[in-house]
XYZ file of C-alpha atoms in Angstrom:
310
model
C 16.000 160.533 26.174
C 14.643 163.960 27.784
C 17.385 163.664 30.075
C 14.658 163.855 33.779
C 16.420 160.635 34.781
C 20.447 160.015 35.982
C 19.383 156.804 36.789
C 18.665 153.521 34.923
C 14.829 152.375 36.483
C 12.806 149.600 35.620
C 9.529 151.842 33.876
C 8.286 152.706 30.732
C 10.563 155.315 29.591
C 12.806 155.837 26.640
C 16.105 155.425 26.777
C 19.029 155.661 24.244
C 22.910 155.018 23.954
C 24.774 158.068 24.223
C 27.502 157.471 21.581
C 24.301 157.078 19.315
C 23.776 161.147 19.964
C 27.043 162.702 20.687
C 26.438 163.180 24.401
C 29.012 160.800 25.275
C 32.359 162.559 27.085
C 34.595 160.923 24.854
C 37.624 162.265 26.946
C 40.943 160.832 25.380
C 40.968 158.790 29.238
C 37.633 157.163 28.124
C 38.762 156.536 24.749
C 41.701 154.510 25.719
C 39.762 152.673 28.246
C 37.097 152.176 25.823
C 39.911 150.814 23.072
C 41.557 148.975 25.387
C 38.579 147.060 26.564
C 37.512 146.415 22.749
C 40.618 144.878 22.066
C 40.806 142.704 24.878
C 37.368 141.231 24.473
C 38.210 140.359 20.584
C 41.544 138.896 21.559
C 39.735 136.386 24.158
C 37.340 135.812 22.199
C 39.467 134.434 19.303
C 40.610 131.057 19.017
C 44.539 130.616 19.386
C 44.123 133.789 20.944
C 47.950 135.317 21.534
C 46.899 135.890 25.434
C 48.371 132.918 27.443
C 50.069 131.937 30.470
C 53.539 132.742 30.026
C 57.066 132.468 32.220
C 59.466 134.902 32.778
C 62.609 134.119 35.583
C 60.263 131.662 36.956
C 57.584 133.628 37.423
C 54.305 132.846 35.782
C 51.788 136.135 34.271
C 47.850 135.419 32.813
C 47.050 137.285 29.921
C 50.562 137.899 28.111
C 51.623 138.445 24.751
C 54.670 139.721 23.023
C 55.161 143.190 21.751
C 55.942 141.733 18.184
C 52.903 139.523 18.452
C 50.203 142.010 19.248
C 51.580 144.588 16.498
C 51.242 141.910 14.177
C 47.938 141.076 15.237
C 46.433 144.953 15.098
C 47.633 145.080 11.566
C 46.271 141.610 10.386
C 42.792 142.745 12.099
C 42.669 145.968 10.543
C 43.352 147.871 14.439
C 45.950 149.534 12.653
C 47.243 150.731 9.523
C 50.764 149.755 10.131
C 53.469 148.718 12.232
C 54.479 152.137 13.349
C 50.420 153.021 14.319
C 50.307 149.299 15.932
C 53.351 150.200 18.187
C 51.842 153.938 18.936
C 48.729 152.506 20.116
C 50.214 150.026 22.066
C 52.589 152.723 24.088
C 48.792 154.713 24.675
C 47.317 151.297 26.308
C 50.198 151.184 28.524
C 50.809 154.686 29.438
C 47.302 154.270 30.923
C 47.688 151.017 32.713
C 45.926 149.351 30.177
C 48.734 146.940 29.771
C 52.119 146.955 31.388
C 55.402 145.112 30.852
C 55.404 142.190 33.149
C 58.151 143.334 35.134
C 57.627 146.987 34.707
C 60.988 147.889 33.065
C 60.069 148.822 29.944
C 57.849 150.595 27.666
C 55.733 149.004 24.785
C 58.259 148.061 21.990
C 57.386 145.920 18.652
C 59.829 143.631 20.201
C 59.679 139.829 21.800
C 59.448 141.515 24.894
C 56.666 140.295 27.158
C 53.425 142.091 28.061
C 50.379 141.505 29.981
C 46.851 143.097 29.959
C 46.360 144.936 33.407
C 43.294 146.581 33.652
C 40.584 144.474 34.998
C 37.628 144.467 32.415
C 35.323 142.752 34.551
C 35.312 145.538 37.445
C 32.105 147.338 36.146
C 33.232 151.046 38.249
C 36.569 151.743 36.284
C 34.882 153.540 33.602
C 32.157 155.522 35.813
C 35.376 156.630 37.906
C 37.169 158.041 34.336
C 33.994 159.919 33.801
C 33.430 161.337 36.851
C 37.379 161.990 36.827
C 36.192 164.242 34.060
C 33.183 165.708 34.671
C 32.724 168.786 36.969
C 35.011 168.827 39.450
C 38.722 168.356 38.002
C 40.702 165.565 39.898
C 42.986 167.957 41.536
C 39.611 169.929 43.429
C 38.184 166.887 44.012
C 37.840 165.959 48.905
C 38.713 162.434 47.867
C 42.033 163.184 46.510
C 44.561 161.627 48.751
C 47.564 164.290 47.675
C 46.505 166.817 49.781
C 48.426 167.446 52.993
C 46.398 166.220 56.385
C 45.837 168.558 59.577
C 48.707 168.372 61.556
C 46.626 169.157 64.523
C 42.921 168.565 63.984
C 41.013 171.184 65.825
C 36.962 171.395 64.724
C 37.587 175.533 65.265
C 40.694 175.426 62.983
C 40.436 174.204 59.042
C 43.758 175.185 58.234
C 46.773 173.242 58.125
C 50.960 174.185 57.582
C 52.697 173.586 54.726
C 56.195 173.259 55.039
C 58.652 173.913 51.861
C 62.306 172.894 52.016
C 63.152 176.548 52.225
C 61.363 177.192 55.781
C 59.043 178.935 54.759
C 55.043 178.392 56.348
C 52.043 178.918 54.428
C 48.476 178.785 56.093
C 46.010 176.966 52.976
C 42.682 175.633 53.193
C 42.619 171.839 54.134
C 40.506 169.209 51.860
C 40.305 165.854 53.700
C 39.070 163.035 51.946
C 35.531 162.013 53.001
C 33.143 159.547 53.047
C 29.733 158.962 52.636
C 28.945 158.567 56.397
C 31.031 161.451 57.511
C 29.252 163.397 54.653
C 25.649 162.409 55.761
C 25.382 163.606 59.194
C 27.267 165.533 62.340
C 29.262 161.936 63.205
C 32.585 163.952 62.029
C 33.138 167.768 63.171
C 35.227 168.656 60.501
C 32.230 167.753 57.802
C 29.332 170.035 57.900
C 25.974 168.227 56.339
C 26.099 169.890 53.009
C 29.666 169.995 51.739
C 30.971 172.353 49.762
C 32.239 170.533 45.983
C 34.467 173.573 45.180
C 37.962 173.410 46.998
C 41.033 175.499 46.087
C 43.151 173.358 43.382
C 45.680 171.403 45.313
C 48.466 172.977 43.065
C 48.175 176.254 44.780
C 49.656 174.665 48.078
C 52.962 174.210 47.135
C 53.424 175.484 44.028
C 57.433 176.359 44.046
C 59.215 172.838 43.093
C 61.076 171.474 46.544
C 63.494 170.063 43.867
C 66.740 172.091 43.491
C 67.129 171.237 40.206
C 65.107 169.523 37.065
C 66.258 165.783 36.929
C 65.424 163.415 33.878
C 64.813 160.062 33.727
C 67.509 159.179 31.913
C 69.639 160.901 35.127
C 67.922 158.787 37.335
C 67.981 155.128 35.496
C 71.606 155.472 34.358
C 74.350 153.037 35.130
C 75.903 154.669 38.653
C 73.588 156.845 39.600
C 73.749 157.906 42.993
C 70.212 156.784 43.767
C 68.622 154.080 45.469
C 65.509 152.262 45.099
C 62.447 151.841 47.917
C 59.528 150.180 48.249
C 56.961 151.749 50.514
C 53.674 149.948 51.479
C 51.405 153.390 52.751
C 47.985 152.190 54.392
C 45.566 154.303 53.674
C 43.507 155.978 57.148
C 40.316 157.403 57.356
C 41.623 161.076 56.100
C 44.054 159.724 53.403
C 47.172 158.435 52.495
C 49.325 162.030 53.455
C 51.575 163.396 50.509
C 51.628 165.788 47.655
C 53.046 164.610 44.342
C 53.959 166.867 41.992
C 55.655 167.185 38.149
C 56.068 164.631 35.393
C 58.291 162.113 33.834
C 59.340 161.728 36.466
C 56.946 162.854 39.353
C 58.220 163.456 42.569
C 56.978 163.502 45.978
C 56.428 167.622 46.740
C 55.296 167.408 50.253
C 54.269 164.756 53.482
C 52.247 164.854 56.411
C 54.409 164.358 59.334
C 51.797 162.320 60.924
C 50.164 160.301 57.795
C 50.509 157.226 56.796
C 53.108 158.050 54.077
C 55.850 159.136 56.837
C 55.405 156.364 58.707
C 56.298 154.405 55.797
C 59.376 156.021 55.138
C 58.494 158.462 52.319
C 60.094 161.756 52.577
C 60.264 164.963 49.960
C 62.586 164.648 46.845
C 61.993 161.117 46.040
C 60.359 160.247 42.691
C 57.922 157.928 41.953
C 58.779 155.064 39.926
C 56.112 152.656 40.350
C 52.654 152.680 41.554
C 50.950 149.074 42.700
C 53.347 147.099 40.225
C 52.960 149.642 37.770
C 56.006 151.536 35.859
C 54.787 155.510 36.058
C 58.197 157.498 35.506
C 56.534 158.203 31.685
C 53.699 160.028 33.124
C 52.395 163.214 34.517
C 51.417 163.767 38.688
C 47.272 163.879 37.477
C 47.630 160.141 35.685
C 49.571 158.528 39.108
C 46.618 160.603 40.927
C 43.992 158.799 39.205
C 45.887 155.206 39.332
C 45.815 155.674 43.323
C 42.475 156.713 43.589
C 40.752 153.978 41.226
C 43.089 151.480 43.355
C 43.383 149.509 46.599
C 43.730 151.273 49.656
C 46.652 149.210 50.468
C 49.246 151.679 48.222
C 52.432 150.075 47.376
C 55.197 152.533 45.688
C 58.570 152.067 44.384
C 59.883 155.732 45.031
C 63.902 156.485 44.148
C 65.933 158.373 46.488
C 68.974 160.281 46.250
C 71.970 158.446 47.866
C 73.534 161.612 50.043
């Protein structure tokens, strides 16, 4: 309660809930998280519960429900005023990856289309990750974020790398490499020193002229005929990172990759946009949301990216 203790210890001190005295960073991450996981815990905890086992072209999905189904349920349980709040509520659980459409090709809709509950409740870090997502250092300035550009040549006298835009033209910025708590602790890495430095320059600075020639909507890129193609990349993450910049929103797009990461190797190249992260549908949201997705997930990235047919 005197706030002398971060941690949680076995002793005879006080202790208090934090939503109790306004301490808590109710960011509007948290609070969909927080929602989200409220909802889910009445829903399975209710008999005839609307969550089952359901098929779709032969494929079977735990925890679905239909969009019609769950509206109708927040307004019977009081979640929501109305049909029109139900369906708002439910597009905020799935633009955060609270839920998803099984098949990731549409949005939430009060509808008999089929939805499933994605976030797993059960994994205790996902909400210390969205608050220290939010807490002093801002995702982009954070060493483990994996869109910053890798040295091209490591060198322990050099911690600069290039940065090379579409127009030619090479920039010299200050590299963040992702770390680790080993690397961190002693001399076992040269390009660590034992008492890191938590302020880096925001990774927006890098690159920050579009390598786009052009804005392009989603509705450009999902119409009928549209000269692009879809890809699915599977990027294994190394020791440094997984080696690209994304940038923009609705739809992202990749700004910039390492030559010698693990992105390149996997085919991604500059100009594609990203239209899916680890099953996930992202082309609604901004470059910091898809940041946090593939941070709080596996190392094992797998992205649907589309790519202009030349």
């Amino acid at each position: 309660v005197c706030d002398e203790h971060s941690d949680y210890k076995d002793a005879k001190l006080l202790y208090r809930f934090r939503k109790d005295d306004g301490t808590f960073p109710l960011s509007k991450d948290v609070k969909v998280f927080v929602r989200g996981q409220s909802l889910y815990e009445k829903l399975v905890s209710t008999e005839e519960s609307i969550l089952k086992v359901r098929e779709e072209n032969s494929v079977k999905y735990q925890r679905t429900f239909l969009g019609c189904e769950m509206v109708d349920w927040l307004v019977q349980e009081g979640e929501a005023e109305n049909r029109k709040e139900a369906v708002e509520l439910g597009r905020a659980l799935l633009e955060h990856g609270i839920i998803q459409h099984v098949s990731n090709r549409h949005h939430f809709f009060d509808s008999d289309i089929l939805y499933q509950f994605w976030t797993n409740f059960r994994r205790r870090r996902r909400l210390t990750e969205l608050l220290n997502e939010n807490s002093s250092r801002s995702l982009s300035e954070s060493p483990d974020s994996p869109f910053c550009l890798r040295k091209l040549n490591p060198d322990p006298g050099n911690t600069s790398f290039l940065s090379v835009q579409t127009n030619k033209e090479i920039k010299i910025v200050s590299a963040v490499r992702r770390s680790s708590i080993t690397s961190l602790s002693g001399n076992s890495n040269p390009y660590f020193s034992p008492t890191p430095m938590l302020v880096f320059p925001p990774v927006a600075e890098c690159n920050p002229k579009s390598v786009l020639k052009r804005p392009v909507t989603n509705e450009e890129l999902l119409s009928p005929g549209a000269p692009y193609v879809k890809k699915t990349l599977t990027i294994v993450g190394d020791a440094v990172g997984w080696g690209f910049v994304v940038r923009g929103g609705r739809p992202c797009h990749i700004q910039a990759v390492d030559p010698g990461g693990p992105a390149a190797a996997a085919g991604m190249k500059v100009c594609q946009f990203v239209f899916s992260v680890n099953g996930m549908y992202v082309l609604h949201l901004d470059y910091q949301t898809i940041s946090s997705l593939i941070m709080t997930g596996p190392r094992t990235l797998v992205m649907e990216v589309m790519e202009a047919i030349e």
